[in-house]
XYZ file of N, CA and C in Angstrom:
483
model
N 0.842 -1.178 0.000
C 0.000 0.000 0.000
C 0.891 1.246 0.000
N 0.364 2.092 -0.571
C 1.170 3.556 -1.019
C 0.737 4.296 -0.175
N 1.281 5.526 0.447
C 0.734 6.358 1.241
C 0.968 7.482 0.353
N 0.029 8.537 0.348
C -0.121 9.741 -0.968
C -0.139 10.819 0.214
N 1.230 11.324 0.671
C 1.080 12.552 1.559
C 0.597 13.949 0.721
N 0.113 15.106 1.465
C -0.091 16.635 1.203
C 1.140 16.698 -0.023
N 1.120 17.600 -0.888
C 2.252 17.815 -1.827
C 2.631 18.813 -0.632
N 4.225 18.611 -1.386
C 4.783 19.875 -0.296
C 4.705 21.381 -0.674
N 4.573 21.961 -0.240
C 4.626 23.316 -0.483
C 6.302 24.447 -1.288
N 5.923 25.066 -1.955
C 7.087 25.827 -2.159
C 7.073 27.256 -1.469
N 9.006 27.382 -1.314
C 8.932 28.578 -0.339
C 8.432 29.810 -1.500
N 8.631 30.867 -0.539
C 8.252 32.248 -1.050
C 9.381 32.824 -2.065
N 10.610 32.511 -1.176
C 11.618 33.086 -1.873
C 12.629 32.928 -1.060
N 14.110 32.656 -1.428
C 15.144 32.448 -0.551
C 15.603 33.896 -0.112
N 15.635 34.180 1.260
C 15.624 35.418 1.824
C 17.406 35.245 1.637
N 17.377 34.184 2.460
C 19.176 33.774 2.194
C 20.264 34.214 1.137
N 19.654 34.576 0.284
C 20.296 34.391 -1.292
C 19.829 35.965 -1.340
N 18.638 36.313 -0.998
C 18.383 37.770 -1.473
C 18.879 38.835 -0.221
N 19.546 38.516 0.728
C 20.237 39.248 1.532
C 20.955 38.717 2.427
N 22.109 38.276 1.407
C 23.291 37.520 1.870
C 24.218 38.303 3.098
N 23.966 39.534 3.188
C 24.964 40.216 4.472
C 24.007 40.064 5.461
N 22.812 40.238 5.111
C 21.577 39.695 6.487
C 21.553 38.431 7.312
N 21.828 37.527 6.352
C 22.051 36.156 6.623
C 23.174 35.895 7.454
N 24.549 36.633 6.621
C 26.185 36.351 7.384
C 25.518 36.542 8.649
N 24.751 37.802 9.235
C 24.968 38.613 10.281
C 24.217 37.755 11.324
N 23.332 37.421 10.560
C 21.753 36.507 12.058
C 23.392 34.948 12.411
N 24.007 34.461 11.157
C 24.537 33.035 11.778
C 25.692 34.028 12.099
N 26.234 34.708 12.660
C 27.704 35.367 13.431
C 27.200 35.841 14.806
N 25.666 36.373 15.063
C 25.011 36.430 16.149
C 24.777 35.538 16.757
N 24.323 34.257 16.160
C 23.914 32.932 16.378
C 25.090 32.477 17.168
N 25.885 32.254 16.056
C 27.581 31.895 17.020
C 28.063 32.491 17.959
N 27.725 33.958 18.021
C 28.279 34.243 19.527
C 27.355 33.990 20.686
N 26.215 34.171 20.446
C 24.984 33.871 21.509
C 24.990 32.375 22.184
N 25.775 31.642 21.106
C 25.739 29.849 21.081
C 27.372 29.956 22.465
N 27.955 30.950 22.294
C 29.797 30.451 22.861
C 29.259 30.328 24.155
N 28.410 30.907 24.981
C 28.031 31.146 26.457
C 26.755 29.839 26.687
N 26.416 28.796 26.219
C 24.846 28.394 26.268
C 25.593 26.632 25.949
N 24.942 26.129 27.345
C 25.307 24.538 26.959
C 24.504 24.295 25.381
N 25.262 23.370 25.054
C 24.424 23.115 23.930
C 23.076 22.061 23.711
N 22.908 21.311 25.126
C 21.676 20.582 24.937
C 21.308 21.595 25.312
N 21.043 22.977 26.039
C 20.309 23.674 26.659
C 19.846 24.975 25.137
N 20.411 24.726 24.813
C 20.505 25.533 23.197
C 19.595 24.892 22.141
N 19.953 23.436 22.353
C 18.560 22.918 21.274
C 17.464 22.546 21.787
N 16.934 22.719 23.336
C 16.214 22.739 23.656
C 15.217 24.058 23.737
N 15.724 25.263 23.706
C 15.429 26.545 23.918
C 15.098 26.661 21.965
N 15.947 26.210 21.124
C 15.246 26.459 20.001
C 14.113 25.791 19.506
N 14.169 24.573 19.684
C 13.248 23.590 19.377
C 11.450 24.278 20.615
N 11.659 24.698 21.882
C 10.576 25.248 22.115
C 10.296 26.409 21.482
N 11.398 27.214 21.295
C 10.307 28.097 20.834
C 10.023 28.101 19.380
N 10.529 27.390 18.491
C 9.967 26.880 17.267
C 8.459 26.359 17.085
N 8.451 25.789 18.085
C 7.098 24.576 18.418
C 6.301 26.168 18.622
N 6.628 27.331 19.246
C 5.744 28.681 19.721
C 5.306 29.117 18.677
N 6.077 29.183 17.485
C 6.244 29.976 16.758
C 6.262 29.107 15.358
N 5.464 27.788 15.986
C 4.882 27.237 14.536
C 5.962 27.149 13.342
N 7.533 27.199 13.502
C 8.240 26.953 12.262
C 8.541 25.540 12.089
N 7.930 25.238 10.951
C 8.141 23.694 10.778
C 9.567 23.703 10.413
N 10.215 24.361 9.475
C 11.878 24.294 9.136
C 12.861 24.307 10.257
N 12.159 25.255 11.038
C 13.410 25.271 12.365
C 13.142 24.167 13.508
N 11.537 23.590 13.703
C 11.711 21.958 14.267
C 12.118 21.229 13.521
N 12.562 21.049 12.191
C 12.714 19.770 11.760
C 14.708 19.799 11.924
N 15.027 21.035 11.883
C 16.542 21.143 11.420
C 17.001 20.707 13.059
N 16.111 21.533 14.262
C 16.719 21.372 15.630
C 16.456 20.347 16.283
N 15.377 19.405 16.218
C 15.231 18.283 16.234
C 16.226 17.352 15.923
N 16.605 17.011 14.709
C 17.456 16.496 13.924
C 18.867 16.628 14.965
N 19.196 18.065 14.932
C 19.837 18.207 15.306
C 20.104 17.924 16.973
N 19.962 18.071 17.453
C 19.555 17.615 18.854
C 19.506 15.813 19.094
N 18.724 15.114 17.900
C 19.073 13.844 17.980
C 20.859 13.332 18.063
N 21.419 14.553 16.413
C 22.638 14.195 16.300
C 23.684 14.146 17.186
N 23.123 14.589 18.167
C 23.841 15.447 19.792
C 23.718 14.934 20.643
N 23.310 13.371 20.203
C 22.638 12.744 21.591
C 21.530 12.707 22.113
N 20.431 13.718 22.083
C 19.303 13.677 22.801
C 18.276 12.915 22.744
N 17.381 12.280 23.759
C 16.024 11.235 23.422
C 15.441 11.681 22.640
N 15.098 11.102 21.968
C 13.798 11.603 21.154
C 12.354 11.639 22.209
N 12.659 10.981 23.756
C 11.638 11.078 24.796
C 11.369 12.234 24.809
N 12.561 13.396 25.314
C 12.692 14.388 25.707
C 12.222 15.491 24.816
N 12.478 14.988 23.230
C 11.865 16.375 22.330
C 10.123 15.990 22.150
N 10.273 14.919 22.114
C 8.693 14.859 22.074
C 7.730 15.490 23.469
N 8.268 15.464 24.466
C 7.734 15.812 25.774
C 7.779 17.411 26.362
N 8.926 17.941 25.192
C 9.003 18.882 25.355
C 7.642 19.927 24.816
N 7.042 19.775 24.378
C 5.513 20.595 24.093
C 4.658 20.438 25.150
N 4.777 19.638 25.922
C 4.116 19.741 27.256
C 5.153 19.462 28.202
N 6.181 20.283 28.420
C 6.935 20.405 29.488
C 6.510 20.710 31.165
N 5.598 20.887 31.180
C 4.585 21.765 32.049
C 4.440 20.301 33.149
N 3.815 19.484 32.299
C 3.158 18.089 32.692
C 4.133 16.992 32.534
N 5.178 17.468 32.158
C 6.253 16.487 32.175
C 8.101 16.639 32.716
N 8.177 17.677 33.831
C 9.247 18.530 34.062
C 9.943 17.066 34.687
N 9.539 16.557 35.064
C 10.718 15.492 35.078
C 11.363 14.687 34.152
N 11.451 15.316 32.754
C 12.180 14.936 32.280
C 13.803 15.786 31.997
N 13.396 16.787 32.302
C 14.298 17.930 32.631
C 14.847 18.370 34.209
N 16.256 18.709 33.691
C 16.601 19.604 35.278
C 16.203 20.689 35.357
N 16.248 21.438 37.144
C 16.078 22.217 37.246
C 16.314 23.155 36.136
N 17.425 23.361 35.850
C 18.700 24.735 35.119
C 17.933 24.523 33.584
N 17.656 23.312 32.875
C 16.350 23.343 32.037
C 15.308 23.626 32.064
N 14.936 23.608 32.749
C 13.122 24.076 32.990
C 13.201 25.253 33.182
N 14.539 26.674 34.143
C 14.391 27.918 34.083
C 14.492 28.274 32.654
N 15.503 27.871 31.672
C 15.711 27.923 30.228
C 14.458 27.780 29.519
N 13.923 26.245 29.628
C 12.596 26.662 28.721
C 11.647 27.713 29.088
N 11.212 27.726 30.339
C 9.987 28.527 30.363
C 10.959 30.249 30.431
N 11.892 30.292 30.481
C 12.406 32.374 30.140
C 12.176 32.320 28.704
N 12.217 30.973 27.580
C 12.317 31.162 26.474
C 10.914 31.333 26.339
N 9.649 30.276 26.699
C 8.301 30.802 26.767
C 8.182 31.849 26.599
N 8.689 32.564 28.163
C 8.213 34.230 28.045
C 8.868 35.266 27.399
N 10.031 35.283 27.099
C 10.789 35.599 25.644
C 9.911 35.737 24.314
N 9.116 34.292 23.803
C 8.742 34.546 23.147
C 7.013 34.719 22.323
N 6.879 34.750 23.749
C 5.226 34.807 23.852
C 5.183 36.065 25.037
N 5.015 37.272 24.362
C 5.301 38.496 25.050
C 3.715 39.280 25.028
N 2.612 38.146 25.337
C 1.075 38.461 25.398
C 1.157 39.701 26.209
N 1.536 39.392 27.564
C 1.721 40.153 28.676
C 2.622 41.591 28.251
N 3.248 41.436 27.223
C 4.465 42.368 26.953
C 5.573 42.916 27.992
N 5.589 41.759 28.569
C 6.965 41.805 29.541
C 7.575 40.535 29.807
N 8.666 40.059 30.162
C 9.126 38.852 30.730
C 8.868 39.175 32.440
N 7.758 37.830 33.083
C 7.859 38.275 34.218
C 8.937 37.912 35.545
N 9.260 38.697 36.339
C 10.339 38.796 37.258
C 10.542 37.673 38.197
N 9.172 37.088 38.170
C 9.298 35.485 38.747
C 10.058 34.519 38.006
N 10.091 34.529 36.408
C 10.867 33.897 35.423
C 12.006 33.887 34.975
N 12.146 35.727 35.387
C 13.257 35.768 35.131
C 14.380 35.462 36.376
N 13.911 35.703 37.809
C 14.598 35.425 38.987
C 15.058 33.713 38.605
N 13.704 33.152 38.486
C 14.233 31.481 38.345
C 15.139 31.294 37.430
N 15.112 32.035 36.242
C 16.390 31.866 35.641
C 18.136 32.382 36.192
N 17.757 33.394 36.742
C 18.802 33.995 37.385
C 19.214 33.202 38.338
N 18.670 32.382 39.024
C 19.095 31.058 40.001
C 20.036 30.116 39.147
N 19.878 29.940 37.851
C 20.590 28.802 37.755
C 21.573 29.072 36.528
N 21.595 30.201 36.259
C 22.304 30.970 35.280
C 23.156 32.656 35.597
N 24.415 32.464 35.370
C 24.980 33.704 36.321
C 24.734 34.927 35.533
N 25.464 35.335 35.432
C 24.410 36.789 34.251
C 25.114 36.706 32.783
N 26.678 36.022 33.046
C 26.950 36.320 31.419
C 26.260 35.086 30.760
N 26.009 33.758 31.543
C 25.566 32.756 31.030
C 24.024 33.152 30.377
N 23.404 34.014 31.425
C 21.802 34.428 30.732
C 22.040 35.664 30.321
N 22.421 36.119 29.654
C 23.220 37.188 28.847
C 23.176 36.514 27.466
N 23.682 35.337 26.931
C 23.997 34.737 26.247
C 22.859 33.615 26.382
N 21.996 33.178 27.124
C 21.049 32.436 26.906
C 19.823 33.753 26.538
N 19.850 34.313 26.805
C 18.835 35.464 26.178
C 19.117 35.795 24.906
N 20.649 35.643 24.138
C 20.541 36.240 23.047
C 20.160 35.139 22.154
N 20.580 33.616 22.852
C 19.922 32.246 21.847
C 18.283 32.139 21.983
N 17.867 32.808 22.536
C 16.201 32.894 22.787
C 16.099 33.880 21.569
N 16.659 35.050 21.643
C 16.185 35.873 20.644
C 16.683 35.586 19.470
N 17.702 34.924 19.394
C 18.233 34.655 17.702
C 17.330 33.522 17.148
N 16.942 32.490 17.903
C 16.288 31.633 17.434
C 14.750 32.469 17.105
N 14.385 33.064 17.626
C 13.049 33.711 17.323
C 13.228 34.638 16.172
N 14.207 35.271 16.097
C 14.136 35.689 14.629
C 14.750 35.002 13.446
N 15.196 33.606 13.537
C 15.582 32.254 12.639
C 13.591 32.599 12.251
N 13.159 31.839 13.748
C 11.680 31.328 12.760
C 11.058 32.203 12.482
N 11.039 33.507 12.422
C 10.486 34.926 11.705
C 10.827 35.074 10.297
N 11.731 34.935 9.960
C 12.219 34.653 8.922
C 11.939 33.264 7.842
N 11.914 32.208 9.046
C 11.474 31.039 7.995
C 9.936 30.879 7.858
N 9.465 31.489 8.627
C 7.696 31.275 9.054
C 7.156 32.098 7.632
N 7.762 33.761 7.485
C 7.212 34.518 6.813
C 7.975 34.315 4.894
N 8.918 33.614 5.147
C 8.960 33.057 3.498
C 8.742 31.472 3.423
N 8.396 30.871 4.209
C 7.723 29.775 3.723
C 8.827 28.680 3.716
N 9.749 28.587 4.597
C 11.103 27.617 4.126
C 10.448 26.584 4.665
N 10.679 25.452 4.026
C 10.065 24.241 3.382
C 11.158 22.720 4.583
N 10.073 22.501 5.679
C 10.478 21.468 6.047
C 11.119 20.040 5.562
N 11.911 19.338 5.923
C 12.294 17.828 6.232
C 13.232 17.439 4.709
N 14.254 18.624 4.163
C 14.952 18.520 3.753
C 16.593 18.390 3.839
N 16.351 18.877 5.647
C 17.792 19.344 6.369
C 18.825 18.149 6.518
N 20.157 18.285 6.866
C 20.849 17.125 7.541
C 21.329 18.111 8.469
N 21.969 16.928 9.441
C 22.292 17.668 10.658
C 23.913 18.146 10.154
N 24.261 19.967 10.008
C 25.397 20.043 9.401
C 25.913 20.707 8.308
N 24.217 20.713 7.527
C 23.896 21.543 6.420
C 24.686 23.018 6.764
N 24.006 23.920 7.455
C 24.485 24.905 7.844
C 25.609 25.108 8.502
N 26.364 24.600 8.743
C 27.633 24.662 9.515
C 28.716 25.227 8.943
């Protein structure tokens, strides 16, 4: 039996290609925001707020990636309901995901001081200095891929490197 998935969609337009000094600049931000930020704690913070922010390109690449790195696939799947499942995470994870929550779900239009204290518990300031700027770089990765349409489950882990 054949399975006949959705055709896939085509992007809008490669933003990449049409503003190549834009591009250098988001992956040289990326890299410095990345030098201060464990790195399971890095693909965990992208991969949630991807899942926020609905980019199928940037779950499929950080996912991936995150497998390539070792991680359960328990843990990314559980991660969309982290809430109901914090034991799969440490403490120093769970302040990371949920500052990235409020990072990037700014309903309230503030990060609140309860979130941010818990983060400040388990992160010294240059460490959340640098975990704040991988919250915000990843949020404008999926701004970018959300609003031209970049086209999931083509990635390898490495592509971009």
């Amino acid at each position: 039996m054949t399975t006949h998935y959705a055709p896939e969609h085509t992007p809008r337009f490669d933003w990449a290609k049409n503003a190549p000094e834009v591009y250098r600049a988001m992956a040289r931000f990326e890299a410095t925001a990345a030098k201060g930020v464990d790195p399971v704690i890095a693909e965990l913070v992208k991969i949630r707020a991807s899942q926020l922010n609905h980019c199928a390109f940037c779950l499929d690449m950080h996912t991936k990636d995150a497998l390539d790195q070792g991680e359960t696939v328990e843990r990314i799947i559980q991660l969309s309901a982290w809430q109901e499942s914090q034991h799969f995470y440490t403490a120093k994870e769970l302040a990371a995901i949920e500052l990235t929550e409020a990072v990037t779900v700014l309903t309230d239009g503030f990060v609140p001081d309860e979130v941010y204290a818990k983060a400040a518990e388990h992160f010294d300031e240059q460490e959340l200095s640098h975990l704040l700027a991988q919250i915000i770089t990843i949020n404008a990765w999926n701004r970018f891929a959300v609003s031209t349409r970049m086209v999931p489950g083509h990635y390898k882990p490495g592509d971009f490197k």
